[in-house]
Short mmCIF file of C-alpha atoms and ligand atoms in Angstrom, two decimals:
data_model
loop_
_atom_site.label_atom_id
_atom_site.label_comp_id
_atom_site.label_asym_id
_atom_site.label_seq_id
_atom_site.Cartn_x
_atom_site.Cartn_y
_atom_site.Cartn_z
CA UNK M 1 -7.95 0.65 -18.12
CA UNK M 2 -7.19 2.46 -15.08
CA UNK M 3 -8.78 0.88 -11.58
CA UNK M 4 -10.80 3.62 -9.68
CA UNK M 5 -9.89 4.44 -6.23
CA UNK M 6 -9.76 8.11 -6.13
CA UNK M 7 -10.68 10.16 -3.10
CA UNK M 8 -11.64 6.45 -1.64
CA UNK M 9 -9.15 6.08 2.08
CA UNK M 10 -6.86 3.22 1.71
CA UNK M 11 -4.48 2.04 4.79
CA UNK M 12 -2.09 -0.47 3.59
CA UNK M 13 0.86 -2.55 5.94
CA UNK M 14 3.79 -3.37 5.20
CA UNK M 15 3.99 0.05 2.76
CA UNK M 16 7.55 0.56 3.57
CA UNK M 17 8.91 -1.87 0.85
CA UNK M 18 8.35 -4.38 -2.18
CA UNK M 19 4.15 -4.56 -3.04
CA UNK M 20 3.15 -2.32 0.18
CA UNK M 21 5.51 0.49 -1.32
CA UNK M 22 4.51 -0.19 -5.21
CA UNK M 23 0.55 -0.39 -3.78
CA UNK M 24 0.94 3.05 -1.49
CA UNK M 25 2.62 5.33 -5.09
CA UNK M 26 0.14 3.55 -7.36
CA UNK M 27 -2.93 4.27 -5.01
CA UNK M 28 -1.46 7.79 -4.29
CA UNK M 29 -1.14 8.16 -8.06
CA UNK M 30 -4.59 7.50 -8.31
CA UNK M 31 -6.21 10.18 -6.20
CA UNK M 32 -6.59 7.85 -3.31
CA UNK M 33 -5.65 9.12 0.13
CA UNK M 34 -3.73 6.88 1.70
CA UNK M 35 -2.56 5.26 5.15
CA UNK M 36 1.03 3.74 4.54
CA UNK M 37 2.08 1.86 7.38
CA UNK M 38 5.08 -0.45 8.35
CA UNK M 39 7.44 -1.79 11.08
CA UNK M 40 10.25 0.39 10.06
CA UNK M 41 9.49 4.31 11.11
CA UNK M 42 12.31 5.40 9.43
CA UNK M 43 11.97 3.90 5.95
CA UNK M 44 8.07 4.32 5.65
CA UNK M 45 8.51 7.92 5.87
CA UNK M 46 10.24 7.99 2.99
CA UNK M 47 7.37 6.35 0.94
CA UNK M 48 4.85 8.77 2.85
CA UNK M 49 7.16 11.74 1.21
CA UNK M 50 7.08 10.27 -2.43
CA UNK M 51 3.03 9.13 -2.14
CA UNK M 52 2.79 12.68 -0.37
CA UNK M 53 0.14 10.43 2.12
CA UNK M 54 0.49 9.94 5.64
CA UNK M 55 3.09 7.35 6.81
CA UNK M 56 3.26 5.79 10.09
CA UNK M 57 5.49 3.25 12.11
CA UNK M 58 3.13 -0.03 12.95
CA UNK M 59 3.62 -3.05 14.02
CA UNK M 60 0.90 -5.05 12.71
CA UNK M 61 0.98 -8.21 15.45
CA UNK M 62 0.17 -4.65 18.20
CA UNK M 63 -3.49 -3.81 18.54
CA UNK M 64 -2.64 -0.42 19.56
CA UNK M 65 -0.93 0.23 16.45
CA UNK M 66 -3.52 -0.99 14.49
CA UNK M 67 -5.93 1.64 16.85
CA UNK M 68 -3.44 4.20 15.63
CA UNK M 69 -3.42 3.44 12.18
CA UNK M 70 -7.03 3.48 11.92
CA UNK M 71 -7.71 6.84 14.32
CA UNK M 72 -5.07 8.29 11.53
CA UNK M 73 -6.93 7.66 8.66
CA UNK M 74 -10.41 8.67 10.49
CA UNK M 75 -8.95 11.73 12.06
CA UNK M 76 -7.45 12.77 8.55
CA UNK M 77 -9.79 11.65 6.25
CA UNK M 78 -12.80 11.37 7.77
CA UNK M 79 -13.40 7.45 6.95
CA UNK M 80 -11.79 4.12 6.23
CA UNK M 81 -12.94 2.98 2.84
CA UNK M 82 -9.90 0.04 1.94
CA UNK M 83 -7.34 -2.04 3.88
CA UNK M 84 -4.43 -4.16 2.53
CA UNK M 85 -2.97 -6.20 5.43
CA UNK M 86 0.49 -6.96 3.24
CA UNK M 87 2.87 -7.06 6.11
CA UNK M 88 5.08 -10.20 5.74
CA UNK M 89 8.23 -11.95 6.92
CA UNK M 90 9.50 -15.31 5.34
CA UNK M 91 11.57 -18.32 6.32
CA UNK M 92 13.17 -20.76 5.05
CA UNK M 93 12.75 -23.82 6.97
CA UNK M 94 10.80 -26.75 7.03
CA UNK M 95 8.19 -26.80 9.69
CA UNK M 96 9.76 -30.04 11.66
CA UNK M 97 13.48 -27.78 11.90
CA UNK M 98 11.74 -24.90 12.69
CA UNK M 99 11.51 -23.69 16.80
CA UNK M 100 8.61 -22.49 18.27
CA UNK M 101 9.36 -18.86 18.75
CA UNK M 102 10.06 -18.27 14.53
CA UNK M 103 7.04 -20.35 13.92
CA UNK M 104 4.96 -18.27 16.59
CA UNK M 105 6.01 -14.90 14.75
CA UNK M 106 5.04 -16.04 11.33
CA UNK M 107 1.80 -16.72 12.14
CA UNK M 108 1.86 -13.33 14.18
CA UNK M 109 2.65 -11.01 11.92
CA UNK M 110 0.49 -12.75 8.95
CA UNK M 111 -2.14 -14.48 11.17
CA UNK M 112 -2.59 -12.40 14.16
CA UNK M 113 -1.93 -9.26 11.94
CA UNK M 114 -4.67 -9.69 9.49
CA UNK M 115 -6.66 -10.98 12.33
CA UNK M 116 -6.27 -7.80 14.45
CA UNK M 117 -6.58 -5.50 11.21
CA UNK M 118 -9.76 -6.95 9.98
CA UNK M 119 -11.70 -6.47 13.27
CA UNK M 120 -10.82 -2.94 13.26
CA UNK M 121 -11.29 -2.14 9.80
CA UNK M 122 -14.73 -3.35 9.60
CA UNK M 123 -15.45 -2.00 13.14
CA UNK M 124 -14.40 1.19 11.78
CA UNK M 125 -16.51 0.48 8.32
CA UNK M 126 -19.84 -0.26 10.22
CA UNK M 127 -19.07 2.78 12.56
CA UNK M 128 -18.72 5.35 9.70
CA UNK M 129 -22.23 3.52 7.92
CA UNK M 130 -25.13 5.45 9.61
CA UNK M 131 -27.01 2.74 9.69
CA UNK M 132 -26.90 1.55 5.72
CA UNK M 133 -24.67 -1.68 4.74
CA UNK M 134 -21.39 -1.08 5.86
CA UNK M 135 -19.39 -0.82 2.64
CA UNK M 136 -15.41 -1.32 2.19
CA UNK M 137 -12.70 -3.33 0.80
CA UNK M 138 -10.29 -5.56 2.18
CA UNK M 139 -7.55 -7.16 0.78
CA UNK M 140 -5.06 -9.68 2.41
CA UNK M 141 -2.09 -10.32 0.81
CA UNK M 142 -1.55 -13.88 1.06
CA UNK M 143 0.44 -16.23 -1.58
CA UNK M 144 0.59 -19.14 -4.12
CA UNK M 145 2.05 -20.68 -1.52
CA UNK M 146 -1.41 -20.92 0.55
CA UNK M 147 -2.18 -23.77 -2.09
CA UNK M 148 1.27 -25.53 -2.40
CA UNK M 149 2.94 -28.17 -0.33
CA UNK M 150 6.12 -25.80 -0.10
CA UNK M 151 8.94 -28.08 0.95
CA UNK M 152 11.22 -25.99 2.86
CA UNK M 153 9.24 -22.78 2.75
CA UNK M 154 6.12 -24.46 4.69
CA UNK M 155 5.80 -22.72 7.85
CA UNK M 156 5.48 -19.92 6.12
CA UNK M 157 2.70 -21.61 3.34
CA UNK M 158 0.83 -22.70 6.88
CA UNK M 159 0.60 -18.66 7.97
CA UNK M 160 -0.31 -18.24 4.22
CA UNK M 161 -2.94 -20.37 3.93
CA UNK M 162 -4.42 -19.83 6.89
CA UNK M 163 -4.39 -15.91 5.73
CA UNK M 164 -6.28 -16.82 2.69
CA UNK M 165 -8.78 -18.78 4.46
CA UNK M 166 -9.76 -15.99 6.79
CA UNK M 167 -9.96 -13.76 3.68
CA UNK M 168 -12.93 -16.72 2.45
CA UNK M 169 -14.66 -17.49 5.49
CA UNK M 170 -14.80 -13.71 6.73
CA UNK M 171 -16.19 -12.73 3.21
CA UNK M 172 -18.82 -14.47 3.85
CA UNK M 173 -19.45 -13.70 7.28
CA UNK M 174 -19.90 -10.33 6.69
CA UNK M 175 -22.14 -11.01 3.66
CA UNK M 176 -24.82 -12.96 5.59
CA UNK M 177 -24.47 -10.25 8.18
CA UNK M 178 -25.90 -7.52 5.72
CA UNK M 179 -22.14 -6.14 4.96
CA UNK M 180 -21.19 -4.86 2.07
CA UNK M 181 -17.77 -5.00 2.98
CA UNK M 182 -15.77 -7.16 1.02
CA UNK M 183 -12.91 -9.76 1.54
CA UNK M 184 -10.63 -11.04 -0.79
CA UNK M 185 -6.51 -12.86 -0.60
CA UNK M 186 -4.08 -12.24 -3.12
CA UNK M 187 -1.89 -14.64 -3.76
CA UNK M 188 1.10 -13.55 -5.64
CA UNK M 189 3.83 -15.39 -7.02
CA UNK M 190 7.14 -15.30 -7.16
CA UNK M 191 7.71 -11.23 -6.95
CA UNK M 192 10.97 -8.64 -7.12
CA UNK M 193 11.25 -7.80 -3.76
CA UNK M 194 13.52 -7.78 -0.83
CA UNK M 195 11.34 -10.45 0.85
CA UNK M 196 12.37 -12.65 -2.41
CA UNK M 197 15.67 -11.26 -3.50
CA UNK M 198 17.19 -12.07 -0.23
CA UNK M 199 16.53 -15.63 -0.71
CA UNK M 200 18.08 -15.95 -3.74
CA UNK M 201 21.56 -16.40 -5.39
CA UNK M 202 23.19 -12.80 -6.96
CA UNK M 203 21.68 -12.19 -10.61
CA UNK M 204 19.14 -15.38 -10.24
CA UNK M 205 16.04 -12.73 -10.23
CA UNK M 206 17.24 -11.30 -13.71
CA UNK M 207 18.73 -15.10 -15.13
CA UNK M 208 15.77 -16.56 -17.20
CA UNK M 209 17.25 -20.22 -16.61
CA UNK M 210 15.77 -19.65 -13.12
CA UNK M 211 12.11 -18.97 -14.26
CA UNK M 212 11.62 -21.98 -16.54
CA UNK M 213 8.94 -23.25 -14.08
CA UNK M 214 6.97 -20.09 -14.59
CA UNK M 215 5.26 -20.25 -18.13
CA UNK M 216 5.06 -16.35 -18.66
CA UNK M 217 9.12 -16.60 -18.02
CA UNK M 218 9.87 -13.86 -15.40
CA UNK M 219 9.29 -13.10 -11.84
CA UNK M 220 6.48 -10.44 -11.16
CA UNK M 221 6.77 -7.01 -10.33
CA UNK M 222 5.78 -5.12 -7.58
CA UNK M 223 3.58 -2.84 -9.59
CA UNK M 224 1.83 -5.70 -11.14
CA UNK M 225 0.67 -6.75 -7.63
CA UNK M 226 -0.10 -3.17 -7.09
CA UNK M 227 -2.44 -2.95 -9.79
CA UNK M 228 -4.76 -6.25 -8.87
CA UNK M 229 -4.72 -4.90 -5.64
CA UNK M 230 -6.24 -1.73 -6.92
CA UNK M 231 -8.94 -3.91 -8.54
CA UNK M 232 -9.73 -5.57 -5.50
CA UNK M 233 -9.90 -2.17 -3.61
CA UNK M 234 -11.91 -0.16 -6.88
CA UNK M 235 -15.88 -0.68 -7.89
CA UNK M 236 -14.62 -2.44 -10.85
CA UNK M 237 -14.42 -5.73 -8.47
CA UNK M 238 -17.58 -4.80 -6.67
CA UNK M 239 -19.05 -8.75 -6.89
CA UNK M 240 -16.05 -9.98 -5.70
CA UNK M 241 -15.70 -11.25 -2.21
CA UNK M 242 -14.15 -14.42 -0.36
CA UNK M 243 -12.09 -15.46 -2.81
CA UNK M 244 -8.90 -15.79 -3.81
CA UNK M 245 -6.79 -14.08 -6.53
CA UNK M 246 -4.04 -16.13 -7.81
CA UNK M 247 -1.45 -13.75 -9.82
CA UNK M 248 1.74 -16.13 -10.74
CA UNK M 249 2.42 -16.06 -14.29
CA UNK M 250 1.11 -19.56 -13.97
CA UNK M 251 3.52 -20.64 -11.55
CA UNK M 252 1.43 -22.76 -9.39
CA UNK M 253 -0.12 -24.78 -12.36
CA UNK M 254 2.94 -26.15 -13.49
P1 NAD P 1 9.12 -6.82 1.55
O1 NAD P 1 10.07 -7.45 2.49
O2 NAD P 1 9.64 -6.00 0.43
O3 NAD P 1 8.04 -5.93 2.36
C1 NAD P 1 7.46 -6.40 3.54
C2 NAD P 1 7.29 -5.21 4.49
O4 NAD P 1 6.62 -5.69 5.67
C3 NAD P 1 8.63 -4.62 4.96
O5 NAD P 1 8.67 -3.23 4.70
C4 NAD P 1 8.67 -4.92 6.45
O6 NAD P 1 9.33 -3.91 7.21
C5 NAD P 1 7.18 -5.01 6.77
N1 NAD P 1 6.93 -5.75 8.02
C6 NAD P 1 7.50 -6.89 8.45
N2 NAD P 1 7.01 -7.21 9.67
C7 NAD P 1 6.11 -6.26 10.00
C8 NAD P 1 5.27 -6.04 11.12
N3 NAD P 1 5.27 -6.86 12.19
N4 NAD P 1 4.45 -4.96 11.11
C9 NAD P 1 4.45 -4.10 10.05
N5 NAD P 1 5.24 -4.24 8.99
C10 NAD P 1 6.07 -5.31 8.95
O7 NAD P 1 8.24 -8.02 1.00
P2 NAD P 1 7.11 -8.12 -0.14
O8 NAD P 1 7.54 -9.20 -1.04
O9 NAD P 1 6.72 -6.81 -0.66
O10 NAD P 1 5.95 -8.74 0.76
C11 NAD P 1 4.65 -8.16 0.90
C12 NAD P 1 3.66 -9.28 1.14
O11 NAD P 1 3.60 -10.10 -0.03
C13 NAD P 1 4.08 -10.20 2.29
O12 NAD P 1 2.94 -10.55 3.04
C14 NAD P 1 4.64 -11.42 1.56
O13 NAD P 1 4.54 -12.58 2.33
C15 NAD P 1 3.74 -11.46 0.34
N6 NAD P 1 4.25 -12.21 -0.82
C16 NAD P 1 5.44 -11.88 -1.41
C17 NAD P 1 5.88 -12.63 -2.50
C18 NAD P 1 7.19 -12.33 -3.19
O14 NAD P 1 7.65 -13.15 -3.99
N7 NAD P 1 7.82 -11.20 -2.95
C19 NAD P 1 5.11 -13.68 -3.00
C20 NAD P 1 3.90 -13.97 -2.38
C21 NAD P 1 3.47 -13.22 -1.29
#
């Protein structure tokens, strides 16, 4: 089965690497048009090239980037059908070690970020409506971690969690409201990507002694977040809102 998203307008953050990348080829694959966005100028254009999409450099904790992103995908494509706020940054420290500043740009780029990115994305939805339920699809990429105590990881489970609340509570804002816009976290496991591969020891990712807590026995794949994402964006999820989607192998039940 192959999610539907073509011809629908898809901006997704954080495009430049790991799920953001794998999300931008597979949508782009797909016959969506899409937005691909990220921090690094430089390396996004190189996704834009393969997705043969638009790329552009955004900072997702800047409002003006986010007015950018979203005049891009209006002034290209005539509409904004789907977001994925997927930016991220990790760290390693327990809350009570960590200083102010690191914890402040946590929760800015996931907080802040998906806060910034889901006012204008629905702003834009309604505005592109004519007056019928404004419809769309928004995904924040959150993580298992949302739902875990996360010794030494829990700043970054705080940011998380609070990312997959919003995705709840908005999703039903906008339902009582007369939206038909939905909102929905995913919360991915552990996942082969930069973001996790630099936090671990040489060969760890591809050493199945490592994964013994994860009952399916490997870490994800990029592309297997890419797909659920899909889902979340296509019709084929078209009850779903304010929830969360856990995708972990089972991780978090163990
Ligand atoms: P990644 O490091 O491969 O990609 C993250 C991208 O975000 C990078 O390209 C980076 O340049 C970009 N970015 C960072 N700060 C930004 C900012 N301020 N504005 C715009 N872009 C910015 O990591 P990934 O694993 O693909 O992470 C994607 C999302 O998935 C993140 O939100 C991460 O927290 C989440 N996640 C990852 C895992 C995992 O195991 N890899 C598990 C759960 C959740």
């Amino acid at each position: 089965m192959m999610f539907d998203v073509k011809d629908k307008v898809v901006l997704v953050t954080g495009a430049a690497s790991g799920i953001g990348a794998a999300t931008a080829r597979l949508a782009a694959a797909r016959g969506a048009k899409v937005i691909a966005t990220d921090i690094d100028g430089e390396r996004i254009q190189g996704v834009a090239a393969d997705c043969q999409c638009i790329g552009l450099k955004h900072d997702v904790t800047s409002a003006d980037d986010w007015d950018n992103a979203i005049t891009a995908a209006v002034h290209h494509h005539g509409r904004l059908d789907a977001l994925v706020s997927n930016a991220g940054i990790v760290n390693y420290e327990p809350i009570i070690d960590l200083d102010l500043a690191r914890f402040r740009k946590l929760n800015q780029v996931h907080v802040e970020g998906s806060f910034i990115g889901l006012q204008k994305a629905v702003a834009q939805m309604r505005a592109q409506s004519g007056g019928a339920p404004a419809t769309g699809s928004i995904v924040l990429t959150a993580s298992v971690m949302a739902n875990c105590a996360a010794p030494g990881i829990s700043a970054y489970a705080v940011a998380k969690a609070a990312m997959a609340n919003m995705a709840r509570a908005v999703g039903v804002e906008l339902g009582r409201k007369g939206d038909m816009i939905r909102v929905n976290a995913l919360c991915p496991g552990p996942t082969r990507t930069p973001l996790l591969e630099g936090a671990m020891p040489p060969g760890a990712l591809d050493d199945p002694a490592h994964w013994t807590d994860v009952p399916l026995g490997v870490p994800q794949e990029p592309e297997d977040m890419a797909e659920t994402i899909l889902f979340l964006i296509s019709e084929e999820s078209s009850f779903m809102t304010a929830t969360q989607m856990v995708v972990d192998g089972g991780w978090s039940l163990t």
